[in-house]
Coordinates of C-alpha atoms in Angstrom, one line a residue:
M21 CA 7.2 16.7 -27.2
K22 CA 4.2 14.7 -28.2
A23 CA 2.6 14.6 -24.8
I24 CA -1.0 13.9 -25.9
V25 CA -3.7 15.5 -23.8
R26 CA -6.5 15.9 -26.3
R27 CA -9.3 13.3 -26.3
S28 CA -9.7 13.7 -30.1
A29 CA -6.1 12.7 -30.7
I30 CA -6.4 9.6 -28.6
A31 CA -9.7 8.7 -30.2
L32 CA -8.2 9.0 -33.6
G33 CA -5.3 6.8 -32.7
L34 CA -7.5 4.1 -31.2
G35 CA -9.9 4.3 -34.1
L36 CA -7.3 3.3 -36.7
A37 CA -7.8 -0.4 -36.0
A38 CA -11.2 -0.1 -37.6
T39 CA -9.9 0.8 -41.0
P40 CA -9.2 -2.0 -43.6
L41 CA -5.5 -1.2 -43.7
R42 CA -5.3 -1.8 -39.9
R43 CA -7.5 -4.9 -39.7
T44 CA -4.7 -7.3 -39.7
L45 CA -2.9 -5.3 -37.0
A46 CA -6.0 -5.3 -34.9
Q47 CA -6.4 -9.0 -35.1
E48 CA -2.7 -9.5 -34.2
T49 CA -2.7 -7.1 -31.2
A50 CA -5.9 -8.7 -29.8
T51 CA -3.7 -11.6 -28.7
Y52 CA -1.8 -9.4 -26.2
P53 CA -1.9 -10.0 -23.4
N54 CA -2.8 -13.7 -23.3
H55 CA -1.8 -14.3 -19.7
P56 CA -1.2 -12.2 -16.6
V57 CA 1.4 -9.4 -16.9
R58 CA 3.9 -8.7 -14.2
L59 CA 4.7 -5.0 -13.7
L60 CA 7.9 -4.5 -11.7
V61 CA 8.5 -1.6 -9.4
G62 CA 12.1 -0.9 -8.3
F63 CA 11.3 0.7 -5.0
A64 CA 9.5 -0.2 -1.7
P65 CA 5.7 0.0 -1.4
G66 CA 4.2 3.3 -0.4
G67 CA 6.0 5.7 -2.7
S68 CA 4.9 7.6 -5.8
L69 CA 6.1 4.9 -8.3
D70 CA 4.3 2.2 -6.4
F71 CA 1.1 4.3 -6.2
A72 CA 1.2 5.0 -10.0
A73 CA 1.9 1.3 -10.8
R74 CA -1.0 0.0 -8.7
S75 CA -3.4 2.6 -9.9
L76 CA -2.5 2.1 -13.6
S77 CA -2.5 -1.7 -13.3
E78 CA -6.1 -1.7 -12.1
R79 CA -7.2 0.2 -15.2
L80 CA -5.0 -1.9 -17.6
T81 CA -6.5 -5.0 -16.2
A82 CA -10.0 -3.7 -16.9
R83 CA -9.1 -2.5 -20.4
L84 CA -7.1 -5.5 -21.6
G85 CA -8.8 -8.4 -19.9
Q86 CA -5.7 -9.9 -18.2
S87 CA -4.4 -9.2 -14.7
F88 CA -1.6 -6.7 -14.4
V89 CA 0.2 -7.7 -11.2
V90 CA 2.6 -5.3 -9.4
E91 CA 5.8 -6.7 -7.9
N92 CA 8.1 -4.6 -5.8
R93 CA 11.8 -5.4 -6.2
A94 CA 13.5 -2.7 -4.3
G95 CA 17.2 -2.2 -4.4
A96 CA 20.1 -0.4 -6.1
T97 CA 18.0 2.8 -6.7
G98 CA 15.6 0.9 -8.9
N99 CA 18.2 -1.2 -10.8
V100 CA 17.1 -4.6 -9.4
A101 CA 13.7 -4.3 -11.2
A102 CA 15.1 -2.6 -14.3
E103 CA 17.7 -5.3 -14.8
A104 CA 15.1 -8.0 -14.4
V105 CA 13.2 -6.6 -17.3
A106 CA 16.3 -5.6 -19.4
R107 CA 17.7 -9.1 -19.1
A108 CA 14.4 -11.0 -19.4
A109 CA 14.7 -14.3 -21.1
P110 CA 12.8 -14.9 -24.3
P111 CA 10.0 -14.5 -25.2
R112 CA 10.4 -10.7 -24.6
D113 CA 6.8 -10.3 -25.4
G114 CA 5.5 -7.6 -23.0
H115 CA 4.3 -9.9 -20.2
L116 CA 7.1 -8.6 -18.0
L117 CA 7.2 -4.8 -17.8
L118 CA 8.9 -2.1 -15.7
M119 CA 7.1 0.8 -14.1
G120 CA 10.2 3.0 -14.5
N121 CA 11.2 6.4 -13.5
V122 CA 13.9 9.0 -14.2
Q123 CA 16.1 7.1 -11.8
N124 CA 16.4 3.7 -13.4
L125 CA 15.8 4.8 -16.9
A126 CA 18.1 7.8 -17.0
V127 CA 20.2 8.7 -13.9
N128 CA 21.6 5.4 -12.9
A129 CA 23.4 4.9 -16.1
A130 CA 25.4 8.0 -15.4
S131 CA 26.0 7.5 -11.6
Q132 CA 26.8 3.8 -11.4
R133 CA 29.8 2.2 -13.1
D134 CA 28.5 -1.3 -13.7
L135 CA 24.8 -1.7 -14.1
G136 CA 25.0 -5.1 -15.8
F137 CA 22.8 -3.8 -18.6
D138 CA 22.4 -0.8 -20.8
P139 CA 19.0 1.0 -20.4
A140 CA 19.3 2.6 -23.8
R141 CA 19.9 -0.7 -25.5
D142 CA 17.9 -3.2 -23.4
L143 CA 14.8 -1.2 -22.4
L144 CA 12.0 0.2 -24.6
P145 CA 10.0 3.2 -23.4
V146 CA 6.3 2.6 -23.9
A147 CA 4.4 5.6 -22.4
Q148 CA 4.9 8.3 -19.8
V149 CA 2.1 8.7 -17.2
A150 CA 3.2 11.4 -14.8
T151 CA 5.7 14.1 -13.8
V152 CA 6.9 13.6 -10.2
P153 CA 7.5 16.8 -8.2
Y154 CA 9.7 16.5 -5.2
V155 CA 9.0 18.1 -1.8
V156 CA 11.2 19.2 1.0
A157 CA 9.6 18.1 4.3
V158 CA 10.5 18.2 8.0
P159 CA 9.2 16.6 11.2
A160 CA 6.2 18.6 12.6
E161 CA 8.2 19.1 15.8
L162 CA 11.0 21.0 14.1
P163 CA 10.5 24.7 14.7
V164 CA 10.6 25.8 11.1
R165 CA 7.6 26.6 8.8
S166 CA 9.3 27.8 5.6
M167 CA 12.4 27.0 3.5
A168 CA 13.9 30.3 4.5
E169 CA 13.6 29.3 8.2
L170 CA 15.1 25.8 7.4
I171 CA 18.1 27.3 5.7
A172 CA 18.6 29.8 8.5
L173 CA 18.5 26.9 11.0
A174 CA 21.1 24.9 9.0
R175 CA 23.4 27.9 9.0
Q176 CA 22.9 28.4 12.8
Q177 CA 23.6 24.7 13.5
P178 CA 26.2 23.4 11.0
G179 CA 26.6 19.7 11.0
R180 CA 23.5 19.1 13.2
L181 CA 20.9 18.4 10.5
N182 CA 20.4 15.1 8.6
A183 CA 18.6 14.9 5.3
G184 CA 17.1 11.6 4.0
T185 CA 16.5 10.6 0.4
P186 CA 15.7 7.2 -1.3
G187 CA 19.3 6.4 -2.0
V188 CA 22.8 7.6 -2.9
G189 CA 22.8 8.8 -6.5
S190 CA 19.0 9.1 -6.5
L191 CA 17.5 12.2 -8.1
Q192 CA 16.3 13.3 -4.7
H193 CA 20.0 13.1 -3.6
L194 CA 21.1 15.2 -6.5
A195 CA 18.3 17.7 -5.7
L196 CA 19.6 17.8 -2.1
E197 CA 23.1 18.5 -3.3
L198 CA 21.8 21.1 -5.7
L199 CA 19.9 22.8 -2.9
K200 CA 22.8 22.8 -0.5
A201 CA 25.1 24.3 -3.1
R202 CA 22.6 27.1 -4.1
A203 CA 21.8 27.9 -0.4
G204 CA 25.4 27.8 0.8
V205 CA 24.7 25.2 3.5
L206 CA 26.9 22.3 2.6
D207 CA 27.2 20.9 6.1
I208 CA 24.0 18.8 6.0
A209 CA 24.6 15.1 6.2
H210 CA 22.9 12.9 3.6
V211 CA 21.3 9.7 4.9
P212 CA 20.2 7.3 2.1
F213 CA 17.3 4.8 2.4
R214 CA 15.7 2.2 0.1
G215 CA 12.5 4.2 -0.6
G216 CA 10.5 7.3 0.3
S217 CA 8.3 5.5 2.8
E218 CA 11.4 4.8 4.9
V219 CA 12.4 8.5 4.7
A220 CA 8.9 9.4 6.0
R221 CA 9.2 6.9 8.8
E222 CA 12.5 8.3 10.0
L223 CA 11.1 11.9 9.8
I224 CA 8.2 10.8 12.0
G225 CA 10.6 9.1 14.4
G226 CA 12.7 12.2 14.7
R227 CA 15.9 10.7 13.4
L228 CA 15.9 12.9 10.3
Q229 CA 15.4 16.7 10.2
I230 CA 14.9 16.9 6.5
G231 CA 13.4 14.6 3.9
I232 CA 13.2 15.0 0.1
D233 CA 10.7 12.8 -1.8
T234 CA 7.1 13.0 -3.0
L235 CA 3.9 13.9 -1.3
V236 CA 2.8 10.3 -1.9
S237 CA 5.5 9.1 0.4
F238 CA 4.9 11.8 3.0
G239 CA 1.1 11.9 2.7
P240 CA 0.2 9.6 5.6
G241 CA 2.6 11.5 7.9
V242 CA 1.2 14.8 6.7
E243 CA -2.4 13.7 7.3
A244 CA -1.5 12.6 10.8
G245 CA 0.1 15.9 11.6
R246 CA 3.6 14.3 12.0
I247 CA 5.3 15.7 8.9
R248 CA 5.3 19.2 7.6
P249 CA 5.9 19.8 3.8
L250 CA 7.7 23.2 3.4
A251 CA 8.0 23.6 -0.4
T252 CA 8.1 21.8 -3.7
L253 CA 11.2 21.6 -5.9
H254 CA 8.9 21.7 -8.9
A255 CA 9.1 24.7 -11.2
E256 CA 5.4 25.6 -10.4
R257 CA 3.0 25.0 -7.6
L258 CA 1.2 21.6 -7.8
P259 CA -2.3 21.5 -9.3
G260 CA -3.6 19.3 -6.4
H261 CA -1.8 21.3 -3.7
P262 CA -1.8 25.0 -4.7
G263 CA -1.1 26.1 -1.2
L264 CA 2.4 24.6 -1.2
P265 CA 4.9 27.1 -2.4
T266 CA 8.0 26.4 -4.6
V267 CA 11.5 26.5 -3.1
A268 CA 12.3 29.4 -5.5
E269 CA 9.3 31.4 -4.2
T270 CA 10.2 31.1 -0.6
T271 CA 14.0 31.5 -0.8
G272 CA 14.7 33.5 -3.9
L273 CA 17.2 30.9 -5.1
D274 CA 17.6 30.2 -8.8
G275 CA 18.2 26.8 -10.4
V276 CA 16.9 24.6 -7.6
E277 CA 14.1 22.9 -9.6
A278 CA 14.2 19.1 -9.7
S279 CA 11.3 16.8 -10.8
G280 CA 11.2 13.2 -11.9
W281 CA 8.8 11.3 -14.1
I282 CA 7.1 7.9 -14.3
G283 CA 6.4 5.7 -17.3
I284 CA 6.1 2.1 -18.5
A285 CA 9.0 0.4 -20.2
G286 CA 9.3 -3.0 -21.7
P287 CA 12.2 -5.2 -22.9
S288 CA 13.9 -4.3 -26.2
G289 CA 12.6 -6.4 -29.0
M290 CA 9.0 -6.3 -27.6
P291 CA 6.6 -7.0 -30.6
R292 CA 5.2 -3.9 -32.2
Q293 CA 1.7 -5.3 -31.9
A294 CA 2.0 -5.7 -28.1
L295 CA 3.6 -2.3 -27.9
A296 CA 0.8 -0.6 -29.8
R297 CA -1.9 -2.3 -27.8
L298 CA -0.3 -1.4 -24.5
E299 CA 0.4 2.2 -25.5
A300 CA -3.3 2.6 -26.5
A301 CA -4.5 1.1 -23.2
V302 CA -2.3 3.5 -21.2
A303 CA -3.7 6.4 -23.3
W304 CA -7.2 5.2 -22.5
A305 CA -6.4 5.1 -18.8
M306 CA -5.0 8.6 -18.9
M307 CA -7.8 10.1 -21.1
E308 CA -11.0 8.2 -20.1
T309 CA -10.7 7.3 -16.4
D310 CA -10.2 9.1 -13.1
L311 CA -6.5 8.2 -13.0
P312 CA -5.2 11.8 -13.7
A313 CA -7.4 13.2 -10.9
R314 CA -6.1 10.6 -8.5
M315 CA -2.5 11.3 -9.4
D316 CA -3.0 15.1 -9.0
A317 CA -4.5 14.6 -5.6
Q318 CA -1.5 12.6 -4.5
G319 CA 0.9 15.3 -5.5
L320 CA 1.9 14.0 -8.9
V321 CA 1.2 15.8 -12.2
A322 CA -0.6 13.5 -14.6
R323 CA 1.0 13.6 -18.1
F324 CA 0.6 11.2 -20.9
G325 CA 3.4 10.8 -23.5
D326 CA 3.2 8.3 -26.3
T327 CA 6.0 5.9 -27.2
Q328 CA 7.7 8.4 -29.4
A329 CA 7.5 11.3 -27.0
F330 CA 8.5 9.2 -24.0
G331 CA 11.5 7.9 -25.9
V332 CA 12.7 11.4 -26.7
L333 CA 12.2 12.4 -23.1
V334 CA 14.2 9.5 -21.7
A335 CA 17.1 10.2 -24.1
S336 CA 17.2 13.9 -23.3
E337 CA 17.1 13.2 -19.6
R338 CA 19.9 10.8 -19.8
E339 CA 22.1 13.5 -21.3
K340 CA 20.9 16.1 -18.7
W341 CA 21.5 14.1 -15.6
A342 CA 24.8 12.7 -16.8
R343 CA 26.1 16.3 -16.8
V344 CA 24.7 16.9 -13.3
V345 CA 26.2 13.7 -12.0
R346 CA 29.6 14.6 -13.4
E347 CA 29.5 18.0 -11.9
A348 CA 28.4 16.7 -8.5
G349 CA 31.1 13.9 -8.6
I350 CA 28.6 11.2 -7.6
T351 CA 29.8 7.8 -8.8
L352 CA 28.9 4.4 -7.3
G353 CA 30.8 1.2 -7.8

């Protein structure tokens, strides 16, 4: 996968416009963007996707000289925003973009019968910016301090624990079902919400005993001492939070890893000049600013993937999660 992390590679790509063969392309791409760009987020404010979108938009605004304005359009596990970009009226010129994730670019096509659009046909991957590790968290008042203790409690009190995620068919929901199956504690009720910030609110309020989402969503509650993260579902400990163990470490369970990812997508048919200019600006933000450090501090794992690499990732993830959805029997109307 061409996840570019070397400054020299980025510099080489950005320097091509200075050569005679690329002069015309440089002149054409300089016209994008020529008015403010709307960047749609398919989930409520306060989550990892919203954080990444707002942080990246600040840097794209500085780099490209036009405002990148974030708009939250929550609903249907990210499909409301994705459909708005997928079915955008002409000109489909890159002034309406999607800050997408594994959910609305890969999972939903498998778990929902009628999207009203085809992500593979109607959306164009531009660049990946992060991997999104999920975390299992509990209210601070719950008398458990490890995943092993949480599983033991679930076995002692079958049917008494509620687990919240950002929606039916969300990747967090699939991760919950995977964890329940591997741990042999199937009698945990799933409670879906519209975003991770709502899951955090219900944990703090004591109406949930378990939440699965990102540290970005749980961060304010963790800082206030109201939410306790127990473990990450990522395959490795997080660079910005090395003290948080993995689920596999603390339980000995195999095959419980689940992580998402974040990236920008545009409408299919987006001009190649606009695509190239936007991809280069994202690369600059990931290579030459403090954005990766900010992402790592928030519990994300900064990772840049160019248009080609991101396209390969999206396609492979669609196939992977389609299999998981079929095996879990999760289908929405």
